[in-house]
DNA sequence: CTGAATGGATAGCAGTACTCTCTACTATCC
DNA sequence: GGATAGTAGAGAGTACTGCTATCCATTCAG
């Protein structure tokens, strides 16, 4: 198909597709003549992936490029690839780290099997965690780290479901893509469902009248 | 204190503070003369809150303004206030909703006590959820809704921990602020811990050598 | 043959979050 | 009392992002 059809089928405007081509988010089509190129279903698929990363994941164009690069690394183990993708989609805030927050993270790791001291700056994921705890501390919430263990407990259930989903519903070729999408969409879904859970909980606990009629 | 000291104590540059004042994120100080104003600890506190919302929550200035407005509504029940804040911090993507995704959300509510049909467009939270499921569907993941129930199960544990944290560590005056911060920082923490959980899980399941040596 | 579409390139534009500059002042130290 | 530093308020300017618009030569479709 040509760019016009690609645009129609994906719902992405032609100039935007051209922009993505320029930015390297989309591989160039096969040139059949100096000003005619042919795009296939892989392009369509990739284009939809880009849109999903941007729309659902809220990723910047630069981050999308990193994620795609990680996905396209074909000569690496799935585990390493997933790690690379995770690094790409986990951009920590630039704020300074509170050493106490770093200690919180290290203690958390120590509690859960990590025997030796870890360096939180080694991974964006741990950095993100430490940065979040730092921010909490900076505004006076120095007990947030107490939430880490219950969070992990809940997330074990969630991560297990994630894994099962990926295993059941994707071919090996698509595992990484599914993990990215699942992670990003899952983040959004988790956010939303957590808010619903909060609302549910607050209905009983925080309502104007101290009415202990409910739930739990 | 004057703006210079406010800046020093908060780590926010004076021009930025002035910008926040202009944008209504920070109430004006008490003018002691035409070009002298006095700021107190409440300003400092609010300023740090703004920074936390921006840095940790990744909220836009406009969204921060909405959140603050919701927090400052003093004549409303906590539950309603929390709802308003949640609406403010839950900005769904603008993409079109897939009716099937909407049905997924409705089915989810039906499974969990909501007897009558809900209108997903009535709240940003449900809209966010439906939008995420729509995006998933648009790229061929039409089974993501199967994750909702396990997610809820995990999130019940998490939300309970959230509630306990808020009750134990905050005075009634600060409950809403703590919920906002806890929600936003919690989102980030959840993201990070979920990624760690994925890494943990993938180490066993996806490693290059199909080595069934581990875990669960 | 004609007109729409295409590839490729460059320029422009709207939004965001500041940041800079300027004009009055005021406050204070010497 | 004068130099110096700090301040309020307001508008313009900046850097970056993610498109969008325009242009041109070419080419394909009818």
Short mmCIF file of C-alpha atoms (C1' of nucleotides) in Angstrom, two decimals:
data_model
loop_
_atom_site.label_atom_id
_atom_site.label_comp_id
_atom_site.label_asym_id
_atom_site.label_seq_id
_atom_site.Cartn_x
_atom_site.Cartn_y
_atom_site.Cartn_z
CA UNK A 1 0.00 0.00 0.00
CA UNK A 2 1.06 3.62 -0.41
CA UNK A 3 1.13 6.30 2.20
CA UNK A 4 -2.39 7.45 1.55
CA UNK A 5 -3.81 4.05 2.28
CA UNK A 6 -1.56 3.61 5.29
CA UNK A 7 -2.98 6.86 6.56
CA UNK A 8 -6.55 5.81 5.95
CA UNK A 9 -6.13 2.44 7.57
CA UNK A 10 -4.33 3.77 10.63
CA UNK A 11 -6.20 7.00 11.08
CA UNK A 12 -2.90 8.89 11.19
CA UNK A 13 -2.54 11.91 8.91
CA UNK A 14 -0.10 11.63 6.03
CA UNK A 15 2.11 14.53 7.24
CA UNK A 16 2.33 12.83 10.60
CA UNK A 17 3.40 9.59 8.99
CA UNK A 18 6.04 11.49 7.09
CA UNK A 19 7.15 13.02 10.37
CA UNK A 20 7.44 9.58 11.96
CA UNK A 21 9.42 8.36 8.98
CA UNK A 22 11.79 11.29 9.38
CA UNK A 23 12.10 10.66 13.08
CA UNK A 24 12.88 7.02 12.50
CA UNK A 25 9.80 5.68 14.28
CA UNK A 26 8.68 3.99 11.12
CA UNK A 27 11.00 2.23 8.68
CA UNK A 28 11.01 3.65 5.18
CA UNK A 29 8.85 1.90 2.64
CA UNK A 30 10.27 0.02 -0.30
CA UNK A 31 10.89 2.52 -3.06
CA UNK A 32 9.46 1.26 -6.33
CA UNK A 33 10.47 4.46 -8.07
CA UNK A 34 12.05 7.72 -6.91
CA UNK A 35 8.80 8.99 -5.53
CA UNK A 36 6.79 5.89 -4.92
CA UNK A 37 7.17 3.66 -1.93
CA UNK A 38 5.32 0.60 -0.85
CA UNK A 39 4.27 -0.06 2.75
CA UNK A 40 3.04 -3.35 4.14
CA UNK A 41 1.09 -4.61 7.13
CA UNK A 42 4.20 -4.45 9.28
CA UNK A 43 4.24 -0.69 8.74
CA UNK A 44 0.61 -0.47 9.69
CA UNK A 45 1.21 -2.53 12.77
CA UNK A 46 4.21 -0.48 13.77
CA UNK A 47 2.33 2.72 13.19
CA UNK A 48 -0.46 1.58 15.47
CA UNK A 49 2.10 0.59 18.06
CA UNK A 50 3.63 4.07 17.90
CA UNK A 51 0.23 5.66 18.36
CA UNK A 52 -0.50 3.37 21.29
CA UNK A 53 2.78 4.24 22.96
CA UNK A 54 2.12 7.93 22.46
CA UNK A 55 -1.57 7.94 23.31
CA UNK A 56 -1.80 5.36 26.05
CA UNK A 57 1.70 5.44 27.42
CA UNK A 58 2.11 9.18 27.05
CA UNK A 59 5.62 8.58 25.78
CA UNK A 60 7.55 11.26 23.98
CA UNK A 61 8.72 10.69 20.42
CA UNK A 62 12.26 10.26 21.67
CA UNK A 63 11.20 7.64 24.19
CA UNK A 64 9.15 5.80 21.58
CA UNK A 65 12.26 5.62 19.44
CA UNK A 66 14.18 4.06 22.33
CA UNK A 67 11.44 1.55 22.99
CA UNK A 68 11.26 0.53 19.35
CA UNK A 69 15.01 0.16 19.24
CA UNK A 70 14.83 -2.14 22.25
CA UNK A 71 12.02 -4.16 20.68
CA UNK A 72 13.89 -4.49 17.42
CA UNK A 73 17.01 -5.89 19.00
CA UNK A 74 16.54 -9.41 17.77
CA UNK A 75 19.79 -10.89 18.96
CA UNK A 76 19.18 -10.68 22.66
CA UNK A 77 17.35 -12.72 25.24
CA UNK A 78 13.77 -11.81 25.98
CA UNK A 79 14.65 -11.01 29.53
CA UNK A 80 17.33 -8.54 28.52
CA UNK A 81 15.07 -7.05 25.91
CA UNK A 82 12.32 -6.56 28.42
CA UNK A 83 14.83 -4.91 30.71
CA UNK A 84 15.87 -2.52 27.97
CA UNK A 85 12.28 -1.66 27.22
CA UNK A 86 11.58 -1.09 30.88
CA UNK A 87 14.53 1.23 31.14
CA UNK A 88 13.23 3.18 28.19
CA UNK A 89 9.71 3.58 29.50
CA UNK A 90 10.82 4.40 33.04
CA UNK A 91 12.04 7.94 33.00
CA UNK A 92 12.69 9.08 36.55
CA UNK A 93 12.20 12.69 37.52
CA UNK A 94 15.36 14.73 37.65
CA UNK A 95 14.88 15.86 41.21
CA UNK A 96 17.63 15.22 43.71
CA UNK A 97 17.58 12.00 45.66
CA UNK A 98 17.14 12.04 49.39
CA UNK A 99 19.68 9.61 50.86
CA UNK A 100 17.02 8.42 53.26
CA UNK A 101 14.81 7.51 50.32
CA UNK A 102 17.69 5.62 48.76
CA UNK A 103 18.09 3.78 52.05
CA UNK A 104 14.36 2.97 51.99
CA UNK A 105 14.77 1.36 48.58
CA UNK A 106 17.82 -0.58 49.66
CA UNK A 107 16.04 -1.80 52.78
CA UNK A 108 13.15 -2.88 50.60
CA UNK A 109 15.45 -4.89 48.40
CA UNK A 110 17.17 -6.34 51.42
CA UNK A 111 13.83 -7.49 52.79
CA UNK A 112 13.05 -9.28 49.56
CA UNK A 113 15.91 -11.54 48.81
CA UNK A 114 18.45 -9.10 47.45
CA UNK A 115 21.32 -9.97 49.74
CA UNK A 116 23.88 -7.41 48.71
CA UNK A 117 23.49 -3.67 48.64
CA UNK A 118 22.19 -2.43 45.34
CA UNK A 119 23.00 0.80 43.56
CA UNK A 120 19.71 2.52 42.89
CA UNK A 121 21.25 4.71 40.20
CA UNK A 122 22.01 1.65 38.16
CA UNK A 123 18.52 1.33 36.78
CA UNK A 124 15.85 3.80 35.83
CA UNK A 125 13.31 1.66 37.62
CA UNK A 126 14.99 1.83 41.02
CA UNK A 127 15.84 5.45 40.34
CA UNK A 128 12.18 6.15 39.70
CA UNK A 129 11.28 4.46 42.93
CA UNK A 130 13.88 6.38 44.91
CA UNK A 131 12.85 9.64 43.27
CA UNK A 132 9.22 9.08 44.17
CA UNK A 133 10.11 8.36 47.79
CA UNK A 134 12.37 11.41 47.81
CA UNK A 135 9.56 13.64 46.67
CA UNK A 136 7.33 12.21 49.32
CA UNK A 137 9.92 12.99 51.96
CA UNK A 138 10.43 16.50 50.69
CA UNK A 139 6.84 17.30 51.45
CA UNK A 140 6.88 15.66 54.82
CA UNK A 141 5.68 12.16 54.00
CA UNK A 142 8.52 10.15 55.46
CA UNK A 143 6.54 7.00 56.01
CA UNK A 144 5.60 6.23 52.45
CA UNK A 145 8.17 3.44 52.41
CA UNK A 146 5.88 1.52 54.73
CA UNK A 147 3.61 1.08 51.74
CA UNK A 148 6.21 -0.75 49.70
CA UNK A 149 5.58 -4.16 51.21
CA UNK A 150 1.80 -4.15 50.85
CA UNK A 151 2.26 -2.78 47.34
CA UNK A 152 4.54 -5.64 46.47
CA UNK A 153 2.04 -8.08 47.89
CA UNK A 154 -0.71 -6.71 45.69
CA UNK A 155 1.57 -6.45 42.70
CA UNK A 156 2.60 -10.07 42.91
CA UNK A 157 -0.98 -10.97 42.09
CA UNK A 158 -1.02 -8.41 39.32
CA UNK A 159 2.31 -9.39 37.80
CA UNK A 160 1.27 -13.01 37.79
CA UNK A 161 -1.87 -12.10 35.87
CA UNK A 162 0.24 -10.03 33.47
CA UNK A 163 2.50 -12.96 32.79
CA UNK A 164 -0.35 -15.35 32.24
CA UNK A 165 -1.97 -12.94 29.87
CA UNK A 166 1.18 -12.59 27.84
CA UNK A 167 1.81 -16.29 27.70
CA UNK A 168 -1.72 -17.16 26.72
CA UNK A 169 -2.46 -14.50 24.19
CA UNK A 170 0.68 -13.85 22.26
CA UNK A 171 2.97 -15.70 19.96
CA UNK A 172 6.63 -15.75 21.01
CA UNK A 173 7.41 -13.15 18.34
CA UNK A 174 5.06 -10.68 19.92
CA UNK A 175 5.96 -11.21 23.54
CA UNK A 176 8.02 -8.08 23.93
CA UNK A 177 5.52 -5.92 22.14
CA UNK A 178 2.80 -7.36 24.31
CA UNK A 179 4.82 -6.72 27.42
CA UNK A 180 5.35 -3.08 26.49
CA UNK A 181 1.77 -2.52 25.62
CA UNK A 182 0.64 -4.49 28.61
CA UNK A 183 2.92 -2.56 30.88
CA UNK A 184 1.85 0.84 29.62
CA UNK A 185 -1.83 0.10 29.24
CA UNK A 186 -1.62 -1.79 32.49
CA UNK A 187 -0.19 1.28 34.20
CA UNK A 188 -3.16 3.29 33.05
CA UNK A 189 -5.63 0.58 33.95
CA UNK A 190 -4.03 0.19 37.37
CA UNK A 191 -4.26 3.91 37.95
CA UNK A 192 -7.92 3.94 37.05
CA UNK A 193 -8.86 0.87 39.06
CA UNK A 194 -6.88 2.13 42.04
CA UNK A 195 -8.88 5.35 41.95
CA UNK A 196 -12.07 3.34 41.83
CA UNK A 197 -10.86 1.35 44.81
CA UNK A 198 -10.06 4.57 46.65
CA UNK A 199 -13.47 5.94 45.90
CA UNK A 200 -15.03 2.74 47.14
CA UNK A 201 -13.00 2.82 50.31
CA UNK A 202 -13.57 6.51 50.96
CA UNK A 203 -17.30 6.12 50.54
CA UNK A 204 -17.30 4.15 53.75
CA UNK A 205 -14.47 5.78 55.62
CA UNK A 206 -14.47 9.43 54.75
CA UNK A 207 -18.07 10.32 54.16
CA UNK A 208 -19.28 13.48 55.86
CA UNK A 209 -21.30 11.58 58.42
CA UNK A 210 -19.16 9.13 60.37
CA UNK A 211 -21.29 6.26 59.21
CA UNK A 212 -19.70 2.86 59.88
CA UNK A 213 -22.16 0.91 57.82
CA UNK A 214 -20.04 -0.78 55.32
CA UNK A 215 -17.72 -2.86 53.34
CA UNK A 216 -14.55 -4.62 54.24
CA UNK B 1 9.29 35.91 54.77
CA UNK B 2 9.76 37.57 51.44
CA UNK B 3 9.98 35.97 48.06
CA UNK B 4 13.74 35.60 48.20
CA UNK B 5 13.58 33.53 51.34
CA UNK B 6 10.63 31.54 50.03
CA UNK B 7 12.75 30.75 47.02
CA UNK B 8 15.73 29.72 49.11
CA UNK B 9 13.70 27.53 51.41
CA UNK B 10 11.79 25.81 48.62
CA UNK B 11 14.55 25.58 46.07
CA UNK B 12 12.27 27.17 43.48
CA UNK B 13 13.64 30.15 41.53
CA UNK B 14 12.09 33.54 42.22
CA UNK B 15 10.85 34.04 38.64
CA UNK B 16 9.18 30.67 38.81
CA UNK B 17 7.45 31.62 42.05
CA UNK B 18 6.25 34.79 40.40
CA UNK B 19 5.00 32.71 37.50
CA UNK B 20 3.09 30.45 39.87
CA UNK B 21 1.61 33.51 41.58
CA UNK B 22 0.47 34.82 38.22
CA UNK B 23 -0.97 31.46 37.29
CA UNK B 24 -2.87 31.28 40.55
CA UNK B 25 -1.06 28.20 41.88
CA UNK B 26 0.13 30.16 44.87
CA UNK B 27 -1.99 32.70 46.75
CA UNK B 28 -0.57 36.21 46.79
CA UNK B 29 1.37 37.23 49.86
CA UNK B 30 0.15 39.91 52.23
CA UNK B 31 1.23 43.24 50.83
CA UNK B 32 2.94 45.31 53.50
CA UNK B 33 3.69 48.04 51.00
CA UNK B 34 3.17 48.44 47.27
CA UNK B 35 6.19 46.36 46.49
CA UNK B 36 6.66 44.25 49.57
CA UNK B 37 4.71 41.15 50.35
CA UNK B 38 4.93 38.71 53.19
CA UNK B 39 4.70 34.94 52.73
CA UNK B 40 4.24 32.38 55.47
CA UNK B 41 4.75 28.67 55.98
CA UNK B 42 1.50 27.90 54.24
CA UNK B 43 2.97 29.40 51.08
CA UNK B 44 6.06 27.29 51.47
CA UNK B 45 3.97 24.20 52.02
CA UNK B 46 1.81 24.95 49.03
CA UNK B 47 4.81 25.64 46.89
CA UNK B 48 6.31 22.28 47.78
CA UNK B 49 2.98 20.65 47.02
CA UNK B 50 2.94 22.28 43.59
CA UNK B 51 6.44 21.05 42.89
CA UNK B 52 5.50 17.56 44.01
CA UNK B 53 2.46 17.52 41.75
CA UNK B 54 4.53 18.71 38.82
CA UNK B 55 7.62 16.58 39.45
CA UNK B 56 6.16 13.36 40.75
CA UNK B 57 2.70 13.48 39.31
CA UNK B 58 3.81 14.96 36.03
CA UNK B 59 0.78 17.21 36.11
CA UNK B 60 0.52 20.25 33.90
CA UNK B 61 0.21 23.69 35.43
CA UNK B 62 -3.43 23.80 34.41
CA UNK B 63 -4.12 20.46 36.07
CA UNK B 64 -2.30 21.52 39.23
CA UNK B 65 -4.58 24.53 39.37
CA UNK B 66 -7.62 22.25 39.18
CA UNK B 67 -6.28 19.96 41.87
CA UNK B 68 -5.56 22.86 44.20
CA UNK B 69 -9.00 24.26 43.62
CA UNK B 70 -10.47 20.89 44.58
CA UNK B 71 -8.30 20.70 47.68
CA UNK B 72 -9.26 24.21 48.73
CA UNK B 73 -12.96 23.56 48.55
CA UNK B 74 -13.50 23.53 52.28
CA UNK B 75 -17.25 23.26 52.30
CA UNK B 76 -17.61 19.78 50.93
CA UNK B 77 -17.39 16.29 52.27
CA UNK B 78 -14.06 14.54 52.09
CA UNK B 79 -15.48 11.93 49.81
CA UNK B 80 -16.69 14.49 47.32
CA UNK B 81 -13.45 16.38 47.54
CA UNK B 82 -11.45 13.26 46.86
CA UNK B 83 -13.69 12.61 43.90
CA UNK B 84 -13.03 16.08 42.54
CA UNK B 85 -9.31 15.65 42.96
CA UNK B 86 -9.43 12.29 41.26
CA UNK B 87 -11.29 13.77 38.34
CA UNK B 88 -8.64 16.46 38.06
CA UNK B 89 -5.69 14.08 38.10
CA UNK B 90 -7.29 11.58 35.75
CA UNK B 91 -7.10 13.04 32.30
CA UNK B 92 -8.19 10.43 29.79
CA UNK B 93 -6.67 10.34 26.34
CA UNK B 94 -8.74 11.94 23.64
CA UNK B 95 -8.86 8.87 21.43
CA UNK B 96 -12.20 7.47 20.40
CA UNK B 97 -13.82 4.87 22.56
CA UNK B 98 -14.39 1.39 21.25
CA UNK B 99 -17.94 0.35 22.21
CA UNK B 100 -16.59 -3.09 23.07
CA UNK B 101 -14.19 -1.52 25.54
CA UNK B 102 -17.06 0.40 27.07
CA UNK B 103 -18.92 -2.86 27.40
CA UNK B 104 -15.88 -4.39 29.09
CA UNK B 105 -15.95 -1.65 31.69
CA UNK B 106 -19.66 -2.02 32.23
CA UNK B 107 -19.32 -5.76 32.61
CA UNK B 108 -16.55 -5.19 35.12
CA UNK B 109 -18.78 -2.92 37.17
CA UNK B 110 -21.62 -5.37 36.89
CA UNK B 111 -19.42 -8.14 38.25
CA UNK B 112 -18.55 -6.02 41.26
CA UNK B 113 -21.73 -4.89 42.83
CA UNK B 114 -22.75 -2.11 40.50
CA UNK B 115 -26.23 -3.32 39.69
CA UNK B 116 -27.33 -0.78 37.13
CA UNK B 117 -25.59 0.16 33.97
CA UNK B 118 -23.11 2.95 34.39
CA UNK B 119 -22.21 5.69 31.98
CA UNK B 120 -18.47 5.56 31.51
CA UNK B 121 -18.36 9.09 30.18
CA UNK B 122 -19.64 10.37 33.47
CA UNK B 123 -16.26 10.25 35.16
CA UNK B 124 -12.73 10.77 33.98
CA UNK B 125 -11.69 7.67 35.87
CA UNK B 126 -14.02 5.30 34.03
CA UNK B 127 -13.27 7.18 30.83
CA UNK B 128 -9.57 6.62 31.40
CA UNK B 129 -10.22 2.95 31.91
CA UNK B 130 -12.37 2.65 28.81
CA UNK B 131 -9.82 4.62 26.79
CA UNK B 132 -7.02 2.32 27.86
CA UNK B 133 -9.02 -0.76 26.92
CA UNK B 134 -9.95 0.87 23.62
CA UNK B 135 -6.32 1.47 22.79
CA UNK B 136 -5.52 -2.10 23.63
CA UNK B 137 -8.24 -3.29 21.31
CA UNK B 138 -7.12 -1.00 18.52
CA UNK B 139 -3.80 -2.80 18.41
CA UNK B 140 -5.30 -6.22 18.62
CA UNK B 141 -5.30 -6.89 22.33
CA UNK B 142 -8.92 -7.68 22.87
CA UNK B 143 -8.44 -9.77 25.97
CA UNK B 144 -6.96 -7.14 28.24
CA UNK B 145 -10.26 -6.91 30.08
CA UNK B 146 -9.51 -10.33 31.52
CA UNK B 147 -6.87 -8.61 33.61
CA UNK B 148 -9.34 -6.33 35.35
CA UNK B 149 -10.42 -8.83 37.98
CA UNK B 150 -6.94 -9.88 39.07
CA UNK B 151 -5.94 -6.23 39.04
CA UNK B 152 -8.80 -5.39 41.33
CA UNK B 153 -7.83 -8.21 43.62
CA UNK B 154 -4.30 -6.91 43.92
CA UNK B 155 -5.46 -3.35 44.22
CA UNK B 156 -7.77 -4.14 47.10
CA UNK B 157 -4.69 -4.95 49.15
CA UNK B 158 -3.00 -1.81 47.91
CA UNK B 159 -5.95 0.49 48.49
CA UNK B 160 -6.35 -0.86 51.98
CA UNK B 161 -2.73 -0.04 52.69
CA UNK B 162 -3.26 3.42 51.23
CA UNK B 163 -6.18 4.06 53.49
CA UNK B 164 -4.37 2.86 56.57
CA UNK B 165 -1.43 5.04 55.74
CA UNK B 166 -3.58 8.08 55.35
CA UNK B 167 -5.49 7.44 58.55
CA UNK B 168 -2.41 6.78 60.61
CA UNK B 169 -0.13 9.48 59.37
CA UNK B 170 -2.20 12.52 58.71
CA UNK B 171 -4.37 14.89 60.62
CA UNK B 172 -7.91 15.28 59.32
CA UNK B 173 -6.98 18.64 57.82
CA UNK B 174 -4.37 17.06 55.63
CA UNK B 175 -6.28 14.02 54.51
CA UNK B 176 -7.05 15.28 51.05
CA UNK B 177 -3.57 16.54 50.43
CA UNK B 178 -2.21 13.21 51.62
CA UNK B 179 -4.59 11.34 49.34
CA UNK B 180 -3.48 13.37 46.33
CA UNK B 181 0.17 12.97 47.08
CA UNK B 182 -0.32 9.36 48.01
CA UNK B 183 -2.23 8.72 44.83
CA UNK B 184 0.30 10.36 42.56
CA UNK B 185 3.42 9.15 44.30
CA UNK B 186 1.71 5.82 44.74
CA UNK B 187 1.11 5.65 40.98
CA UNK B 188 4.80 6.12 40.38
CA UNK B 189 5.78 3.69 43.11
CA UNK B 190 3.34 1.13 41.76
CA UNK B 191 4.78 1.52 38.29
CA UNK B 192 8.28 1.00 39.54
CA UNK B 193 7.46 -1.97 41.76
CA UNK B 194 5.40 -3.54 39.01
CA UNK B 195 8.39 -3.33 36.69
CA UNK B 196 10.53 -4.94 39.33
CA UNK B 197 7.95 -7.67 39.69
CA UNK B 198 7.93 -8.17 35.93
CA UNK B 199 11.68 -8.38 35.86
CA UNK B 200 11.57 -10.92 38.64
CA UNK B 201 8.95 -12.97 36.86
CA UNK B 202 10.64 -12.77 33.47
CA UNK B 203 13.95 -13.87 34.93
CA UNK B 204 12.39 -17.26 35.49
CA UNK B 205 9.99 -17.44 32.59
CA UNK B 206 11.59 -15.69 29.67
CA UNK B 207 15.27 -16.24 30.05
CA UNK B 208 17.12 -17.32 26.92
CA UNK B 209 17.61 -20.86 28.13
CA UNK B 210 14.28 -22.49 28.92
CA UNK B 211 15.38 -23.18 32.45
CA UNK B 212 12.48 -24.18 34.68
CA UNK B 213 14.47 -23.84 37.84
CA UNK B 214 12.47 -21.42 39.73
CA UNK B 215 9.86 -19.69 41.67
CA UNK B 216 6.27 -20.18 40.81
"C1'" DC C 1 -2.38 14.40 -21.13
"C1'" DT C 2 -3.93 15.99 -17.02
"C1'" DG C 3 -4.58 16.10 -12.32
"C1'" DA C 4 -4.11 13.93 -7.98
"C1'" DA C 5 -0.78 11.61 -5.16
"C1'" DT C 6 3.98 10.82 -3.61
"C1'" DG C 7 8.72 11.38 -1.60
"C1'" DG C 8 11.69 14.44 0.30
"C1'" DA C 9 12.89 18.65 2.43
"C1'" DT C 10 12.26 22.93 4.85
"C1'" DA C 11 9.60 26.19 7.35
"C1'" DG C 12 6.06 27.35 10.37
"C1'" DC C 13 2.82 26.92 14.25
"C1'" DA C 14 0.55 26.05 18.74
"C1'" DG C 15 1.13 24.73 23.41
"C1'" DT C 16 3.84 24.38 27.69
"C1'" DA C 17 6.65 25.92 31.30
"C1'" DC C 18 9.25 28.69 32.33
"C1'" DT C 19 12.77 32.87 32.09
"C1'" DC C 20 14.02 37.54 31.09
"C1'" DT C 21 13.44 42.30 31.17
"C1'" DC C 22 11.61 46.40 32.60
"C1'" DT C 23 9.53 49.89 35.60
"C1'" DA C 24 8.60 51.49 39.48
"C1'" DC C 25 9.22 51.46 43.89
"C1'" DT C 26 11.00 50.08 49.18
"C1'" DA C 27 14.28 48.67 52.61
"C1'" DT C 28 18.47 48.99 54.56
"C1'" DC C 29 23.15 49.66 55.43
"C1'" DC C 30 26.87 53.08 55.70
"C1'" DG D 1 21.00 60.92 52.53
"C1'" DG D 2 22.70 58.21 49.02
"C1'" DA D 3 24.23 53.78 47.24
"C1'" DT D 4 22.77 49.17 46.95
"C1'" DA D 5 19.94 45.35 47.02
"C1'" DG D 6 15.56 43.41 46.95
"C1'" DT D 7 10.58 43.47 45.36
"C1'" DA D 8 5.88 43.58 42.90
"C1'" DG D 9 3.75 43.35 38.77
"C1'" DA D 10 3.41 42.67 33.95
"C1'" DG D 11 4.64 41.63 29.24
"C1'" DA D 12 7.86 39.70 26.03
"C1'" DG D 13 10.97 36.17 24.93
"C1'" DT D 14 12.86 31.35 24.99
"C1'" DA D 15 13.49 26.37 24.36
"C1'" DC D 16 11.36 22.37 23.39
"C1'" DT D 17 7.84 19.22 21.49
"C1'" DG D 18 4.80 17.38 18.17
"C1'" DC D 19 2.95 18.10 14.62
"C1'" DT D 20 1.25 20.78 10.09
"C1'" DA D 21 1.86 23.35 5.85
"C1'" DT D 22 4.16 24.37 1.76
"C1'" DC D 23 7.08 23.45 -1.92
"C1'" DC D 24 9.01 20.86 -5.77
"C1'" DA D 25 9.98 17.36 -9.06
"C1'" DT D 26 8.29 13.17 -10.27
"C1'" DT D 27 4.96 9.69 -11.29
"C1'" DC D 28 0.94 7.11 -11.41
"C1'" DA D 29 -4.09 6.55 -12.65
"C1'" DG D 30 -7.69 7.37 -15.86
#
